[in-house]
mmCIF file of C-alpha atoms in Angstrom:
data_model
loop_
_atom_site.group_PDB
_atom_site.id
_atom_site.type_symbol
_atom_site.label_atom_id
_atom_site.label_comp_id
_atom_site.label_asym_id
_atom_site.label_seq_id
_atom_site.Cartn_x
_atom_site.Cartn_y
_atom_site.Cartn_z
ATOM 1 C CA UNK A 1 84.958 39.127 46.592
ATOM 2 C CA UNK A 2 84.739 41.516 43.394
ATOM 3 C CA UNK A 3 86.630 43.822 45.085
ATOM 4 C CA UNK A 4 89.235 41.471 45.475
ATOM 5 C CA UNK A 5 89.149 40.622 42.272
ATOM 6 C CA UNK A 6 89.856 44.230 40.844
ATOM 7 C CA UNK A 7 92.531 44.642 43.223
ATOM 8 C CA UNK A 8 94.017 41.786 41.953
ATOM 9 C CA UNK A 9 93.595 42.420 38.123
ATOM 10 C CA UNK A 10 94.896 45.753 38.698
ATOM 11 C CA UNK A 11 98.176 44.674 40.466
ATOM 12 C CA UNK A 12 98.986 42.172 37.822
ATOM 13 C CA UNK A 13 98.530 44.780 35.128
ATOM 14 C CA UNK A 14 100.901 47.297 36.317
ATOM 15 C CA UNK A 15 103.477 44.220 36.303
ATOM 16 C CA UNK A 16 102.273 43.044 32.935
ATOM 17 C CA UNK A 17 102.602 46.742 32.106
ATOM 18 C CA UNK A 18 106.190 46.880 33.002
ATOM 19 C CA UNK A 19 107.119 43.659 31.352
ATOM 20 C CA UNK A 20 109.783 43.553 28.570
ATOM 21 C CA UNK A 21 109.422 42.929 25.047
ATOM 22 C CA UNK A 22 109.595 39.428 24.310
ATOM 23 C CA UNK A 23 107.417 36.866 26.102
ATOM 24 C CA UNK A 24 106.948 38.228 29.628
ATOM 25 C CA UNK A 25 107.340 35.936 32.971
ATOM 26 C CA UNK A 26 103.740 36.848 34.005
ATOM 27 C CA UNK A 27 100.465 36.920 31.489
ATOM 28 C CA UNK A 28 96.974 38.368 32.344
ATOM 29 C CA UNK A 29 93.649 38.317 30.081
ATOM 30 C CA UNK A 30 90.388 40.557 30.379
ATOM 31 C CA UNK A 31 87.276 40.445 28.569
ATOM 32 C CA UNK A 32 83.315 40.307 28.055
ATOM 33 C CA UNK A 33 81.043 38.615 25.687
ATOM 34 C CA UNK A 34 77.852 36.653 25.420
ATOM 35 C CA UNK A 35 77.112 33.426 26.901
ATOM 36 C CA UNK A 36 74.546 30.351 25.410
ATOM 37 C CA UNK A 37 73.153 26.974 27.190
ATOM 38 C CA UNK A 38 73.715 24.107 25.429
ATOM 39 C CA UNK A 39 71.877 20.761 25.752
ATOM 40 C CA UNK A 40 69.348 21.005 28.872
ATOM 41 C CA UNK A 41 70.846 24.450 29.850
ATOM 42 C CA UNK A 42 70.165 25.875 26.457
ATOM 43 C CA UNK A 43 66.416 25.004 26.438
ATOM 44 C CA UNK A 44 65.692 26.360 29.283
ATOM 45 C CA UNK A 45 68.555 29.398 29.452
ATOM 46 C CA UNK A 46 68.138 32.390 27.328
ATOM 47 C CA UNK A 47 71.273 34.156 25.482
ATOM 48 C CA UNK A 48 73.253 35.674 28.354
ATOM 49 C CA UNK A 49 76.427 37.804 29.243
ATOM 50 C CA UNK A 50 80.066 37.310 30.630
ATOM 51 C CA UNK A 51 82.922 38.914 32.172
ATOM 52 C CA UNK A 52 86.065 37.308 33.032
ATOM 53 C CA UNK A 53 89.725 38.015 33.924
ATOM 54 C CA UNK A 54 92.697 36.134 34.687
ATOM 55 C CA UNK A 55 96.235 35.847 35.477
ATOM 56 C CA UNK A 56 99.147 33.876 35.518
ATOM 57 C CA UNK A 57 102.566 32.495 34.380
ATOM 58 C CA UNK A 58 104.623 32.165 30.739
ATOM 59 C CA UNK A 59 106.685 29.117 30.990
ATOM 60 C CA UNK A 60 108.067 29.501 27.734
ATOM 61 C CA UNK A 61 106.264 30.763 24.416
ATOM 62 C CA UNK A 62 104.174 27.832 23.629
ATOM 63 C CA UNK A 63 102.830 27.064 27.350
ATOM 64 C CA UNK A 64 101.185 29.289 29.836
ATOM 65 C CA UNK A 65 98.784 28.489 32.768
ATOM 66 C CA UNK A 66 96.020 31.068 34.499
ATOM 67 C CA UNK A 67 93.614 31.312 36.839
ATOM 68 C CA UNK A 68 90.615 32.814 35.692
ATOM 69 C CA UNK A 69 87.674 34.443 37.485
ATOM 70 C CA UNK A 70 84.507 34.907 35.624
ATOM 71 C CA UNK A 71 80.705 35.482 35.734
ATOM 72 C CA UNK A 72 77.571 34.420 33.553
ATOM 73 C CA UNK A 73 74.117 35.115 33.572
ATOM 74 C CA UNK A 74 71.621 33.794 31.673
ATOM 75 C CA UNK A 75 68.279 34.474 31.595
ATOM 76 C CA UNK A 76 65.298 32.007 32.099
ATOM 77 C CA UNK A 77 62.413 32.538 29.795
ATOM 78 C CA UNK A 78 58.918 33.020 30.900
ATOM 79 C CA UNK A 79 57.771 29.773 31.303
ATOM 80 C CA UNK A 80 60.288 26.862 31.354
ATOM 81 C CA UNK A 81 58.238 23.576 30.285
ATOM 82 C CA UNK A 82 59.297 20.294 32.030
ATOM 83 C CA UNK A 83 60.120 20.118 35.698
ATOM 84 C CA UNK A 84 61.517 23.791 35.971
ATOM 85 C CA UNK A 85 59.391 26.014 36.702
ATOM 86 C CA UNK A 86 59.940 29.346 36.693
ATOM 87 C CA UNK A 87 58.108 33.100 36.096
ATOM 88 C CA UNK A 88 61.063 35.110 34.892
ATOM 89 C CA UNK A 89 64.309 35.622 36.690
ATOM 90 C CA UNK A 90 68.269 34.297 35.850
ATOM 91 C CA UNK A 91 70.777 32.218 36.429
ATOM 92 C CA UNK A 92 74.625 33.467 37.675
ATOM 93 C CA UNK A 93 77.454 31.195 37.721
ATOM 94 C CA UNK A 94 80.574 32.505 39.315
ATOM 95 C CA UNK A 95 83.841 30.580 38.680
ATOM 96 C CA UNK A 96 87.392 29.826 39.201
ATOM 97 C CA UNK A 97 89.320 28.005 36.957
ATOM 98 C CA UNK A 98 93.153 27.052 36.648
ATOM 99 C CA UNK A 99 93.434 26.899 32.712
ATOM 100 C CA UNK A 100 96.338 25.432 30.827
ATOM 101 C CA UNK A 101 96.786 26.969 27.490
ATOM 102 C CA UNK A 102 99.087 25.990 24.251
ATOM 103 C CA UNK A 103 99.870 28.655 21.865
ATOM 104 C CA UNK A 104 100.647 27.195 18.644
ATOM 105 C CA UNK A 105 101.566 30.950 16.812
ATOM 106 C CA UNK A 106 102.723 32.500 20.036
ATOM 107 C CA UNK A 107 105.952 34.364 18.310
ATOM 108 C CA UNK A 108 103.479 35.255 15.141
ATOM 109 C CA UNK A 109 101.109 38.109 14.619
ATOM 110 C CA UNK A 110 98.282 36.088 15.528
ATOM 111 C CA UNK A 111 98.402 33.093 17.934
ATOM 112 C CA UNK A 112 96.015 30.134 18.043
ATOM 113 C CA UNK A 113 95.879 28.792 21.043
ATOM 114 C CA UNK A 114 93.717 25.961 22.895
ATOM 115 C CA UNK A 115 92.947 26.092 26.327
ATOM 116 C CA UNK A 116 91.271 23.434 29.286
ATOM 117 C CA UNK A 117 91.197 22.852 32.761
ATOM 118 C CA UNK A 118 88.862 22.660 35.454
ATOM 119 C CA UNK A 119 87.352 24.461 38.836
ATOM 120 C CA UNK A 120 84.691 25.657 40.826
ATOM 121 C CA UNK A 121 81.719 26.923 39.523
ATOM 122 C CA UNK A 122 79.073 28.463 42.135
ATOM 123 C CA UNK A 123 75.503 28.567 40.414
ATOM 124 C CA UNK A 124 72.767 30.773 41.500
ATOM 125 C CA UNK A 125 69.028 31.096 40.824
ATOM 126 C CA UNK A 126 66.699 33.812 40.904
ATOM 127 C CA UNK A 127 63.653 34.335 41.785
ATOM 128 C CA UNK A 128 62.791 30.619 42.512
ATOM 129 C CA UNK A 129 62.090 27.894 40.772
ATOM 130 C CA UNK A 130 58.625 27.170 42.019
ATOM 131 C CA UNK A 131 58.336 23.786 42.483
ATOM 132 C CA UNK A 132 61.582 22.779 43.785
ATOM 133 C CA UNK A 133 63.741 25.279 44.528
ATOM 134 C CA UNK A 134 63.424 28.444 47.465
ATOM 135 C CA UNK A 135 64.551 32.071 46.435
ATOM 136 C CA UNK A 136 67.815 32.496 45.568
ATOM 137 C CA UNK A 137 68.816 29.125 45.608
ATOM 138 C CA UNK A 138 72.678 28.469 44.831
ATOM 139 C CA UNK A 139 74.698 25.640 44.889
ATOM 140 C CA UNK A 140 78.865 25.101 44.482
ATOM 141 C CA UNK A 141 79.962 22.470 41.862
ATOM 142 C CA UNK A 142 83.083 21.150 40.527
ATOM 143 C CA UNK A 143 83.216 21.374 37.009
ATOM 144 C CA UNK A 144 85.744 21.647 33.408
ATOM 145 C CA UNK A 145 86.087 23.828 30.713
ATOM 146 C CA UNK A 146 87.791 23.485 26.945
ATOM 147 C CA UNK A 147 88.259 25.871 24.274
ATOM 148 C CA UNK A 148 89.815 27.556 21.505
ATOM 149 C CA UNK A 149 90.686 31.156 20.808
ATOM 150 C CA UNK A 150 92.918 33.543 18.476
ATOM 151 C CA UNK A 151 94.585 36.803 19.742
ATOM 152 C CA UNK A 152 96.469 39.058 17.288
ATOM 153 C CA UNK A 153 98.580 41.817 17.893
ATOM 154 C CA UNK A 154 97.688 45.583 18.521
ATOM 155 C CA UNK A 155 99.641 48.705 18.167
ATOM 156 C CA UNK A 156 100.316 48.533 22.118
ATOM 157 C CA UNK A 157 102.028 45.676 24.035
ATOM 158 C CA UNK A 158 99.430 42.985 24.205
ATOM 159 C CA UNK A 159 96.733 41.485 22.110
ATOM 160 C CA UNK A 160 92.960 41.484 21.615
ATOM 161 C CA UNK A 161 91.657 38.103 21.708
ATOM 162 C CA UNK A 162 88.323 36.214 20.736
ATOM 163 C CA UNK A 163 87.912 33.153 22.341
ATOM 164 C CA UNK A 164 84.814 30.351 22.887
ATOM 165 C CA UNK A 165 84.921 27.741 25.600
ATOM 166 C CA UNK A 166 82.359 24.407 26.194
ATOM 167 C CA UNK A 167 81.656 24.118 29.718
ATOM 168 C CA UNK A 168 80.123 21.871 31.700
ATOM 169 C CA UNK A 169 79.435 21.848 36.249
ATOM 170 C CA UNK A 170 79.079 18.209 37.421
ATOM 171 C CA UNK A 171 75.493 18.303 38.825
ATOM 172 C CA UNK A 172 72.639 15.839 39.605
ATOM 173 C CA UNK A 173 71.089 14.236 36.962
ATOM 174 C CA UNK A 174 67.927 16.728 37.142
ATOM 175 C CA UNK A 175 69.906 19.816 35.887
ATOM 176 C CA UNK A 176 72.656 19.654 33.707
ATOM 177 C CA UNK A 177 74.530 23.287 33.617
ATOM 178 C CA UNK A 178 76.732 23.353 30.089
ATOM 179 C CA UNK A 179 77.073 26.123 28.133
ATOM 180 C CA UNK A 180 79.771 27.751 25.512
ATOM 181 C CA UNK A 181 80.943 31.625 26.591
ATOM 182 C CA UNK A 182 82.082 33.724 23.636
ATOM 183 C CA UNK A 183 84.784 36.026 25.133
ATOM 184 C CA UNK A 184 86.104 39.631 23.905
ATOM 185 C CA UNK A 185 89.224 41.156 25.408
ATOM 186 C CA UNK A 186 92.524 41.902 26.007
ATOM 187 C CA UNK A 187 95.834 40.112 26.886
ATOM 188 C CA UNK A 188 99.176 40.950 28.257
#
């Protein structure tokens, strides 16, 4: 499936590549940053790491949609008190998400922009959580994201961006998954 991905991400630049000035038809994001729990997830998550890329469509300057692809992992501390427990390992969550996004400085040197939408989020242990869970034990959840970010211009045609989303994977009510990537990249 990464390899797909790549392939994918690499296609879409060439095209983003070749676009005109202006705002181009098609729009495509890469990045990495850290990742935190927050709520349940952050007591029991450690600080983490992400990677993420997307692509998709400019319907005018102020409204673009993209699917994004993008991985976490966190790690789990030591000992996790409560009902969880654990001796060492992470958590991965790999996602897809079709995300909305309204520039409101699109034309400007640097552009605010929100974004939301919503997905599939698969979530992954490892090594097990002893008392409930067997060796890498995942799971596949619907789930939503929201955020903010700011990208400003750079000296080639694109823009580096920083951007922070909340999310949260619908779940049982034993383990809530939410947590807020911080995202560092590049955008066409």
């Amino acid at each position: 499936m990464r390899s797909f991905f790549l392939i994918g991400i690499s296609a879409l630049c060439a095209i983003s590549l070749s676009a005109q000035e202006g705002v181009s038809k098609f729009t495509m994001q890469m990045g990495a940053g850290f990742t935190t729990g927050v709520g349940h997830s952050g007591k029991d998550l450690d600080l983490g790491w992400n990677i993420s890329g997307g692509a998709g469509m400019n319907f005018n300057e102020h409204v673009s949609a993209l699917i994004n692809i993008s991985e976490q992992t966190m790690g789990t501390p030591v000992a996790v008190p409560g009902f969880l427990s654990v001796a060492g390992g992470h958590m991965q969550v790999f996602s897809t998400t079709l995300d909305p996004v309204v520039h409101l400085g699109r034309g400007a040197h640097a552009d605010f922009y929100v974004t939301g939408g919503a997905g599939m989020f698969r979530r992954s242990f490892s090594p097990a959580f002893t008392e409930l869970l067997r060796s890498d034990y995942s799971v596949i959840k619907p789930g939503y994201d929201a955020g903010v970010g700011l990208a400003v211009g750079a000296p080639w045609h694109g823009k580096i961006y920083a951007e922070a989303r909340y999310v949260h994977i619908f779940d049982n009510n034993r383990f809530f998954t939410n947590y807020i990537p911080v995202t560092f990249g590049f955008r066409w």
